[in-house]
Amino acid sequence: MYLKDFLAQEKTDKNLAEVILFLSSQAQDVKKGFLAAARNAIADEKTKNMYGEEQMALDKYADGIFINGLKKTRLVRSIATEEQDHIIEIENPKNDFGIVIDPLDGSSLIDVNLCVGTIIGICKGSVLDAGKDMIAAMYILYGPLTTLTVSAGSGVHEFAMDEAGEFFLRQRDIRIPEGKIYAPGALRKDYLPAHAQWIARLEAAGYKLRFSGSFVADVHQILHKGGVFTYPGFAGKEKGKLRLLFEANPMGKIITDAGGATSNGKTAILSVKPEKIDQRTPVYIGGKKEIASIETFMRER
Ligand code: AFP
């Protein structure tokens, strides 16, 4: 069954379904950029984004695809993306949705041809709504298959792109299983004490380390195999590296809707009201058991 038919069958709100379908259709163009980059058709120039990081040409290219497409279709009122330092307001929009996008997560892995992804959250109104108020979240994973994982009110479902660029249903009602994978971001030498003790506890319990450098790919693995991903606050960067709006919230919604949980170590990330678009947060995301245990460690130490 194709995504369009699935959303209709699930009685997804018509306007929301239109936004999801439009965003998913952009994946084909993003993929064209990978090929063009490999053929050096996209300038190899590097610039800095507002976080002072290297911003690859492909980051900007993917950003443009989503922003220009949304401007043209006027399907949403406002857009915040990881590559822009301000909220983009659309003139005369057809809906009131606010969209948060990380157009190309893990882009530093492009040159070595590892999995990267697009992460999207859809808010009913403001892009600065708390994560729990998002009405839908989705991510596209560009791997051996291009897959779309979406949560829009009726569970978490996965689709795969066919030869014609259409997404067909691959797995319905995904639930995060129990599992023993851990994906630990940041340098061990910088771990804060409670985090270090919790990681040692996971290792002693036989958790296997799997960390690729692409948040979307690593969390995707956890969604299917269980365990926990973390990019904690660490010495010198107590707020961590990942962004609340563009990375933590949408992926957090998907994992939570699949029966898992997400925390900043103290409280559920989805309950945090963002104050600014470039807000960072420590991230723990995965099985309920693992998330409860880090919160216990943080409380007791
Ligand atoms: P890029 O999009 O710049 O590659 O950053 C990816 C990311 O934000 C996230 O996807 C990874 O989990 C994390 O950074 C990896 O960070 P380290 O390079 O510090 O391991």
mmCIF file of C-alpha atoms and ligand atoms in Angstrom:
data_model
loop_
_atom_site.group_PDB
_atom_site.id
_atom_site.type_symbol
_atom_site.label_atom_id
_atom_site.label_comp_id
_atom_site.label_asym_id
_atom_site.label_seq_id
_atom_site.Cartn_x
_atom_site.Cartn_y
_atom_site.Cartn_z
ATOM 1 C CA MET A 1 0.000 0.000 0.000
ATOM 2 C CA TYR A 2 1.305 3.460 -0.903
ATOM 3 C CA LEU A 3 1.758 6.282 1.621
ATOM 4 C CA LYS A 4 -1.098 8.281 0.117
ATOM 5 C CA ASP A 5 -3.566 5.389 0.460
ATOM 6 C CA PHE A 6 -2.257 4.566 3.920
ATOM 7 C CA LEU A 7 -2.804 8.110 5.210
ATOM 8 C CA ALA A 8 -6.326 8.084 3.772
ATOM 9 C CA GLN A 9 -7.037 4.705 5.336
ATOM 10 C CA GLU A 10 -5.805 5.953 8.713
ATOM 11 C CA LYS A 11 -8.095 8.981 8.346
ATOM 12 C CA THR A 12 -5.171 11.368 8.733
ATOM 13 C CA ASP A 13 -6.325 15.001 8.610
ATOM 14 C CA LYS A 14 -6.446 15.960 4.908
ATOM 15 C CA ASN A 15 -4.238 19.040 5.248
ATOM 16 C CA LEU A 16 -1.686 17.198 7.375
ATOM 17 C CA ALA A 17 -1.633 14.299 4.898
ATOM 18 C CA GLU A 18 -0.979 16.769 2.080
ATOM 19 C CA VAL A 19 2.017 18.211 3.952
ATOM 20 C CA ILE A 20 3.438 14.750 4.717
ATOM 21 C CA LEU A 21 3.037 13.657 1.097
ATOM 22 C CA PHE A 22 4.648 16.813 -0.203
ATOM 23 C CA LEU A 23 7.632 16.537 2.161
ATOM 24 C CA SER A 24 8.114 12.866 1.316
ATOM 25 C CA SER A 25 8.099 13.699 -2.392
ATOM 26 C CA GLN A 26 11.132 15.965 -1.859
ATOM 27 C CA ALA A 27 13.290 12.957 -0.954
ATOM 28 C CA GLN A 28 13.862 12.172 -4.607
ATOM 29 C CA ASP A 29 15.363 15.597 -5.226
ATOM 30 C CA VAL A 30 17.570 15.318 -2.151
ATOM 31 C CA LYS A 31 18.835 12.010 -3.523
ATOM 32 C CA LYS A 32 19.624 13.633 -6.868
ATOM 33 C CA GLY A 33 21.930 15.950 -4.926
ATOM 34 C CA PHE A 34 23.969 12.988 -3.638
ATOM 35 C CA LEU A 35 24.650 11.844 -7.164
ATOM 36 C CA ALA A 36 25.352 15.343 -8.396
ATOM 37 C CA ALA A 37 27.774 15.889 -5.506
ATOM 38 C CA ALA A 38 29.549 12.634 -6.326
ATOM 39 C CA ARG A 39 29.924 13.921 -9.870
ATOM 40 C CA ASN A 40 31.174 17.235 -8.469
ATOM 41 C CA ALA A 41 28.264 19.114 -10.015
ATOM 42 C CA ILE A 42 27.660 20.841 -6.695
ATOM 43 C CA ALA A 43 30.378 23.216 -5.644
ATOM 44 C CA ASP A 44 32.697 21.735 -3.074
ATOM 45 C CA GLU A 45 32.774 24.970 -1.127
ATOM 46 C CA LYS A 46 32.291 24.839 2.643
ATOM 47 C CA THR A 47 30.803 27.643 4.685
ATOM 48 C CA LYS A 48 29.957 27.993 8.365
ATOM 49 C CA ASN A 49 26.409 27.815 9.677
ATOM 50 C CA MET A 50 25.172 29.640 12.767
ATOM 51 C CA TYR A 51 26.682 26.935 15.009
ATOM 52 C CA GLY A 52 30.100 27.631 13.534
ATOM 53 C CA GLU A 53 30.206 24.163 11.990
ATOM 54 C CA GLU A 54 31.178 23.322 8.478
ATOM 55 C CA GLN A 55 28.133 23.425 6.340
ATOM 56 C CA MET A 56 28.547 21.223 3.302
ATOM 57 C CA ALA A 57 27.169 22.328 -0.051
ATOM 58 C CA LEU A 58 24.703 19.456 0.176
ATOM 59 C CA ASP A 59 23.306 20.724 3.483
ATOM 60 C CA LYS A 60 22.425 23.977 1.790
ATOM 61 C CA TYR A 61 21.120 22.202 -1.283
ATOM 62 C CA ALA A 62 18.753 20.005 0.784
ATOM 63 C CA ASP A 63 17.720 23.017 2.855
ATOM 64 C CA GLY A 64 16.793 24.848 -0.338
ATOM 65 C CA ILE A 65 14.734 21.951 -1.631
ATOM 66 C CA PHE A 66 12.488 21.900 1.442
ATOM 67 C CA ILE A 67 12.252 25.667 1.910
ATOM 68 C CA ASN A 68 11.606 26.496 -1.742
ATOM 69 C CA GLY A 69 9.081 23.682 -2.079
ATOM 70 C CA LEU A 70 7.181 24.822 0.999
ATOM 71 C CA LYS A 71 7.270 28.447 -0.139
ATOM 72 C CA LYS A 72 5.859 27.465 -3.532
ATOM 73 C CA THR A 73 3.090 25.226 -2.207
ATOM 74 C CA ARG A 74 2.284 27.521 0.769
ATOM 75 C CA LEU A 75 1.295 24.399 2.718
ATOM 76 C CA VAL A 76 2.629 25.726 6.048
ATOM 77 C CA ARG A 77 2.752 29.044 7.875
ATOM 78 C CA SER A 78 6.293 28.937 9.269
ATOM 79 C CA ILE A 79 9.512 26.998 8.799
ATOM 80 C CA ALA A 80 12.570 26.658 11.020
ATOM 81 C CA THR A 81 15.531 24.685 9.709
ATOM 82 C CA GLU A 82 18.877 23.807 11.205
ATOM 83 C CA GLU A 83 20.610 25.755 8.456
ATOM 84 C CA GLN A 84 18.786 29.083 9.002
ATOM 85 C CA ASP A 85 19.176 31.543 11.901
ATOM 86 C CA HIS A 86 15.588 32.811 11.716
ATOM 87 C CA ILE A 87 12.047 31.516 11.330
ATOM 88 C CA ILE A 88 10.758 31.757 7.754
ATOM 89 C CA GLU A 89 7.165 32.981 7.490
ATOM 90 C CA ILE A 90 5.178 32.050 4.387
ATOM 91 C CA GLU A 91 2.908 34.665 2.859
ATOM 92 C CA ASN A 92 -0.735 33.756 2.524
ATOM 93 C CA PRO A 93 -0.361 30.157 3.780
ATOM 94 C CA LYS A 94 -2.994 27.471 3.196
ATOM 95 C CA ASN A 95 -2.569 26.059 6.727
ATOM 96 C CA ASP A 96 -1.293 27.192 10.108
ATOM 97 C CA PHE A 97 1.335 24.458 10.491
ATOM 98 C CA GLY A 98 4.832 25.229 11.737
ATOM 99 C CA ILE A 99 7.572 22.938 10.412
ATOM 100 C CA VAL A 100 10.986 22.160 11.913
ATOM 101 C CA ILE A 101 13.532 20.526 9.640
ATOM 102 C CA ASP A 102 17.038 19.151 9.809
ATOM 103 C CA PRO A 103 17.418 18.835 6.040
ATOM 104 C CA LEU A 104 20.514 16.633 6.085
ATOM 105 C CA ASP A 105 21.456 15.104 9.395
ATOM 106 C CA GLY A 106 24.838 13.378 9.498
ATOM 107 C CA SER A 107 26.090 15.232 6.441
ATOM 108 C CA SER A 108 29.722 14.817 7.470
ATOM 109 C CA LEU A 109 29.248 11.163 6.463
ATOM 110 C CA ILE A 110 28.306 11.967 2.870
ATOM 111 C CA ASP A 111 31.875 11.757 1.618
ATOM 112 C CA VAL A 112 32.227 8.209 2.971
ATOM 113 C CA ASN A 113 28.789 7.131 1.692
ATOM 114 C CA LEU A 114 27.264 6.242 5.066
ATOM 115 C CA CYS A 115 23.592 6.727 5.959
ATOM 116 C CA VAL A 116 22.257 10.244 6.380
ATOM 117 C CA GLY A 117 18.724 11.480 6.877
ATOM 118 C CA THR A 118 16.158 14.249 6.885
ATOM 119 C CA ILE A 119 14.292 14.893 10.146
ATOM 120 C CA ILE A 120 10.987 16.783 10.231
ATOM 121 C CA GLY A 121 8.546 17.793 12.956
ATOM 122 C CA ILE A 122 5.121 19.263 12.233
ATOM 123 C CA CYS A 123 3.582 21.593 14.806
ATOM 124 C CA LYS A 124 -0.025 22.682 14.820
ATOM 125 C CA GLY A 125 0.998 26.306 15.225
ATOM 126 C CA SER A 126 4.326 27.739 16.351
ATOM 127 C CA VAL A 127 7.642 26.051 15.598
ATOM 128 C CA LEU A 128 8.497 26.867 19.214
ATOM 129 C CA ASP A 129 5.746 24.601 20.566
ATOM 130 C CA ALA A 130 6.887 21.944 23.068
ATOM 131 C CA GLY A 131 7.658 18.605 21.398
ATOM 132 C CA LYS A 132 4.640 16.953 23.007
ATOM 133 C CA ASP A 133 2.409 19.336 21.057
ATOM 134 C CA MET A 134 3.768 18.304 17.658
ATOM 135 C CA ILE A 135 1.047 16.662 15.615
ATOM 136 C CA ALA A 136 3.404 14.610 13.468
ATOM 137 C CA ALA A 137 7.048 13.734 13.003
ATOM 138 C CA MET A 138 8.868 11.918 10.255
ATOM 139 C CA TYR A 139 12.334 11.070 9.058
ATOM 140 C CA ILE A 140 13.742 9.961 5.757
ATOM 141 C CA LEU A 141 16.755 7.660 5.905
ATOM 142 C CA TYR A 142 18.916 7.547 2.796
ATOM 143 C CA GLY A 143 20.500 4.104 3.043
ATOM 144 C CA PRO A 144 20.532 0.982 0.864
ATOM 145 C CA LEU A 145 16.805 1.692 0.777
ATOM 146 C CA THR A 146 15.344 5.148 1.126
ATOM 147 C CA THR A 147 12.832 4.790 3.928
ATOM 148 C CA LEU A 148 10.311 7.104 5.509
ATOM 149 C CA THR A 149 9.284 6.602 9.125
ATOM 150 C CA VAL A 150 6.260 8.592 10.185
ATOM 151 C CA SER A 151 4.114 9.142 13.239
ATOM 152 C CA ALA A 152 0.977 11.186 12.595
ATOM 153 C CA GLY A 153 -1.453 10.123 15.281
ATOM 154 C CA SER A 154 -1.916 6.431 14.554
ATOM 155 C CA GLY A 155 1.352 4.797 15.551
ATOM 156 C CA VAL A 156 4.752 4.616 13.895
ATOM 157 C CA HIS A 157 4.984 3.203 10.386
ATOM 158 C CA GLU A 158 7.781 2.686 7.896
ATOM 159 C CA PHE A 159 7.664 3.055 4.121
ATOM 160 C CA ALA A 160 10.294 2.389 1.465
ATOM 161 C CA MET A 161 10.809 4.228 -1.815
ATOM 162 C CA ASP A 162 10.207 2.254 -5.001
ATOM 163 C CA GLU A 163 11.762 2.729 -8.460
ATOM 164 C CA ALA A 164 9.260 5.455 -9.293
ATOM 165 C CA GLY A 165 9.992 7.401 -6.115
ATOM 166 C CA GLU A 166 6.759 6.393 -4.363
ATOM 167 C CA PHE A 167 6.762 5.244 -0.747
ATOM 168 C CA PHE A 168 5.137 1.845 -0.084
ATOM 169 C CA LEU A 169 4.330 0.425 3.346
ATOM 170 C CA ARG A 170 7.184 -1.679 4.706
ATOM 171 C CA GLN A 171 6.266 -2.072 8.375
ATOM 172 C CA ARG A 172 3.137 -1.055 10.217
ATOM 173 C CA ASP A 173 2.880 -0.230 13.944
ATOM 174 C CA ILE A 174 6.553 -0.366 14.885
ATOM 175 C CA ARG A 175 7.166 -0.863 18.611
ATOM 176 C CA ILE A 176 10.649 -0.473 20.055
ATOM 177 C CA PRO A 177 11.790 -3.891 21.332
ATOM 178 C CA GLU A 178 14.001 -4.661 24.331
ATOM 179 C CA GLY A 179 17.574 -4.674 23.098
ATOM 180 C CA LYS A 180 21.169 -4.226 24.113
ATOM 181 C CA ILE A 181 22.641 -1.637 21.778
ATOM 182 C CA TYR A 182 24.047 1.630 23.036
ATOM 183 C CA ALA A 183 25.105 4.545 20.855
ATOM 184 C CA PRO A 184 27.140 6.947 23.008
ATOM 185 C CA GLY A 185 28.021 10.402 21.639
ATOM 186 C CA ALA A 186 30.734 12.735 23.017
ATOM 187 C CA LEU A 187 34.205 11.888 24.294
ATOM 188 C CA ARG A 188 34.519 9.553 27.261
ATOM 189 C CA LYS A 189 37.137 11.830 28.858
ATOM 190 C CA ASP A 190 34.499 14.598 29.005
ATOM 191 C CA TYR A 191 31.639 12.539 30.501
ATOM 192 C CA LEU A 192 30.001 14.013 33.589
ATOM 193 C CA PRO A 193 30.129 11.623 36.608
ATOM 194 C CA ALA A 194 26.514 10.354 36.606
ATOM 195 C CA HIS A 195 26.634 9.762 32.860
ATOM 196 C CA ALA A 196 29.957 7.909 33.130
ATOM 197 C CA GLN A 197 28.533 5.624 35.807
ATOM 198 C CA TRP A 198 25.422 4.926 33.768
ATOM 199 C CA ILE A 199 27.497 4.067 30.666
ATOM 200 C CA ALA A 200 29.669 1.742 32.781
ATOM 201 C CA ARG A 201 26.468 0.063 33.991
ATOM 202 C CA LEU A 202 25.287 -0.489 30.384
ATOM 203 C CA GLU A 203 28.654 -1.930 29.403
ATOM 204 C CA ALA A 204 28.698 -4.264 32.394
ATOM 205 C CA ALA A 205 25.221 -5.431 31.392
ATOM 206 C CA GLY A 206 26.540 -6.431 27.951
ATOM 207 C CA TYR A 207 25.296 -3.565 25.789
ATOM 208 C CA LYS A 208 27.036 -3.495 22.403
ATOM 209 C CA LEU A 209 28.373 -0.164 21.106
ATOM 210 C CA ARG A 210 27.062 1.040 17.735
ATOM 211 C CA PHE A 211 27.575 4.705 16.818
ATOM 212 C CA SER A 212 27.809 5.903 13.227
ATOM 213 C CA GLY A 213 27.843 9.708 13.603
ATOM 214 C CA SER A 214 24.396 10.059 12.042
ATOM 215 C CA PHE A 215 21.756 10.628 14.719
ATOM 216 C CA VAL A 216 18.919 9.657 12.430
ATOM 217 C CA ALA A 217 20.580 6.371 11.406
ATOM 218 C CA ASP A 218 21.618 5.509 14.957
ATOM 219 C CA VAL A 219 18.163 6.180 16.402
ATOM 220 C CA HIS A 220 16.573 4.257 13.525
ATOM 221 C CA GLN A 221 18.622 1.248 14.559
ATOM 222 C CA ILE A 222 17.532 1.639 18.182
ATOM 223 C CA LEU A 223 13.884 1.904 17.085
ATOM 224 C CA HIS A 224 14.156 -1.486 15.396
ATOM 225 C CA LYS A 225 16.604 -3.290 17.671
ATOM 226 C CA GLY A 226 16.144 -1.672 21.085
ATOM 227 C CA GLY A 227 18.629 -0.049 23.441
ATOM 228 C CA VAL A 228 19.572 3.594 23.828
ATOM 229 C CA PHE A 229 21.197 6.497 21.955
ATOM 230 C CA THR A 230 22.773 9.301 23.926
ATOM 231 C CA TYR A 231 24.520 12.561 23.165
ATOM 232 C CA PRO A 232 24.873 13.880 26.708
ATOM 233 C CA GLY A 233 25.860 17.180 28.201
ATOM 234 C CA PHE A 234 29.603 16.981 28.822
ATOM 235 C CA ALA A 235 32.435 18.972 30.394
ATOM 236 C CA GLY A 236 32.580 22.343 28.668
ATOM 237 C CA LYS A 237 29.256 21.799 26.860
ATOM 238 C CA GLU A 238 26.751 20.948 29.571
ATOM 239 C CA LYS A 239 23.842 21.439 27.152
ATOM 240 C CA GLY A 240 25.239 18.872 24.737
ATOM 241 C CA LYS A 241 25.499 19.095 20.965
ATOM 242 C CA LEU A 242 22.148 18.145 19.466
ATOM 243 C CA ARG A 243 19.338 20.600 18.765
ATOM 244 C CA LEU A 244 16.054 20.408 20.587
ATOM 245 C CA LEU A 245 13.868 21.556 17.676
ATOM 246 C CA PHE A 246 15.450 19.853 14.707
ATOM 247 C CA GLU A 247 16.835 16.603 16.100
ATOM 248 C CA ALA A 248 15.669 15.733 19.623
ATOM 249 C CA ASN A 249 11.966 16.591 19.367
ATOM 250 C CA PRO A 250 10.951 14.918 16.091
ATOM 251 C CA MET A 251 12.984 11.761 16.761
ATOM 252 C CA GLY A 252 11.780 11.871 20.366
ATOM 253 C CA LYS A 253 8.157 11.920 19.265
ATOM 254 C CA ILE A 254 8.682 8.927 16.984
ATOM 255 C CA ILE A 255 10.470 6.852 19.629
ATOM 256 C CA THR A 256 7.902 7.830 22.282
ATOM 257 C CA ASP A 257 4.992 6.957 19.984
ATOM 258 C CA ALA A 258 6.678 3.587 19.376
ATOM 259 C CA GLY A 259 6.636 2.842 23.123
ATOM 260 C CA GLY A 260 10.053 4.242 24.030
ATOM 261 C CA ALA A 261 11.061 7.434 25.817
ATOM 262 C CA THR A 262 13.382 10.408 25.622
ATOM 263 C CA SER A 263 14.998 12.519 28.311
ATOM 264 C CA ASN A 264 17.569 15.243 28.854
ATOM 265 C CA GLY A 265 18.685 13.243 31.892
ATOM 266 C CA LYS A 266 16.241 14.940 34.209
ATOM 267 C CA THR A 267 12.932 15.189 32.409
ATOM 268 C CA ALA A 268 11.135 14.177 29.228
ATOM 269 C CA ILE A 269 12.543 16.213 26.335
ATOM 270 C CA LEU A 270 9.123 16.500 24.730
ATOM 271 C CA SER A 271 7.852 18.456 27.741
ATOM 272 C CA VAL A 272 10.503 21.176 27.392
ATOM 273 C CA LYS A 273 9.160 24.453 25.964
ATOM 274 C CA PRO A 274 11.815 25.720 23.513
ATOM 275 C CA GLU A 275 12.973 29.288 24.072
ATOM 276 C CA LYS A 276 14.866 29.733 20.813
ATOM 277 C CA ILE A 277 15.237 27.841 17.588
ATOM 278 C CA ASP A 278 18.908 26.963 18.038
ATOM 279 C CA GLN A 279 18.466 25.530 21.548
ATOM 280 C CA ARG A 280 20.609 22.520 22.362
ATOM 281 C CA THR A 281 19.793 19.705 24.724
ATOM 282 C CA PRO A 282 21.449 16.641 26.224
ATOM 283 C CA VAL A 283 19.753 13.654 24.574
ATOM 284 C CA TYR A 284 18.877 10.205 25.887
ATOM 285 C CA ILE A 285 16.506 8.336 23.597
ATOM 286 C CA GLY A 286 15.489 4.699 23.420
ATOM 287 C CA GLY A 287 13.808 2.061 25.556
ATOM 288 C CA LYS A 288 11.781 3.115 28.589
ATOM 289 C CA LYS A 289 13.973 0.997 30.859
ATOM 290 C CA GLU A 290 17.215 2.700 29.806
ATOM 291 C CA ILE A 291 15.688 6.185 30.003
ATOM 292 C CA ALA A 292 14.288 5.537 33.488
ATOM 293 C CA SER A 293 17.700 4.331 34.602
ATOM 294 C CA ILE A 294 19.620 7.449 33.454
ATOM 295 C CA GLU A 295 17.067 9.662 35.207
ATOM 296 C CA THR A 296 17.578 7.642 38.387
ATOM 297 C CA PHE A 297 21.374 7.980 38.076
ATOM 298 C CA MET A 298 21.100 11.740 37.532
ATOM 299 C CA ARG A 299 18.759 12.175 40.508
ATOM 300 C CA GLU A 300 20.924 10.146 42.892
ATOM 301 C CA ARG A 301 24.302 11.631 41.998
HETATM 302 P P1 AFP B 1 26.532 16.582 11.060
HETATM 303 O O1 AFP B 1 25.142 16.754 10.472
HETATM 304 O O2 AFP B 1 27.338 17.840 11.077
HETATM 305 O O3 AFP B 1 27.260 15.419 10.429
HETATM 306 O O4 AFP B 1 26.335 16.257 12.615
HETATM 307 C C1 AFP B 1 25.665 15.097 12.958
HETATM 308 C C2 AFP B 1 25.217 15.149 14.371
HETATM 309 O O5 AFP B 1 24.534 16.348 14.656
HETATM 310 C C3 AFP B 1 24.363 13.936 14.702
HETATM 311 O O6 AFP B 1 23.722 13.416 13.566
HETATM 312 C C4 AFP B 1 25.332 12.946 15.297
HETATM 313 O O7 AFP B 1 24.764 12.071 16.243
HETATM 314 C C5 AFP B 1 26.351 13.829 15.972
HETATM 315 O O8 AFP B 1 26.340 15.067 15.237
HETATM 316 C C6 AFP B 1 27.723 13.226 15.927
HETATM 317 O O9 AFP B 1 28.595 14.069 16.581
HETATM 318 P P2 AFP B 1 30.141 13.705 16.779
HETATM 319 O O10 AFP B 1 30.796 14.026 15.464
HETATM 320 O O11 AFP B 1 30.583 14.586 17.885
HETATM 321 O O12 AFP B 1 30.252 12.240 17.094
#
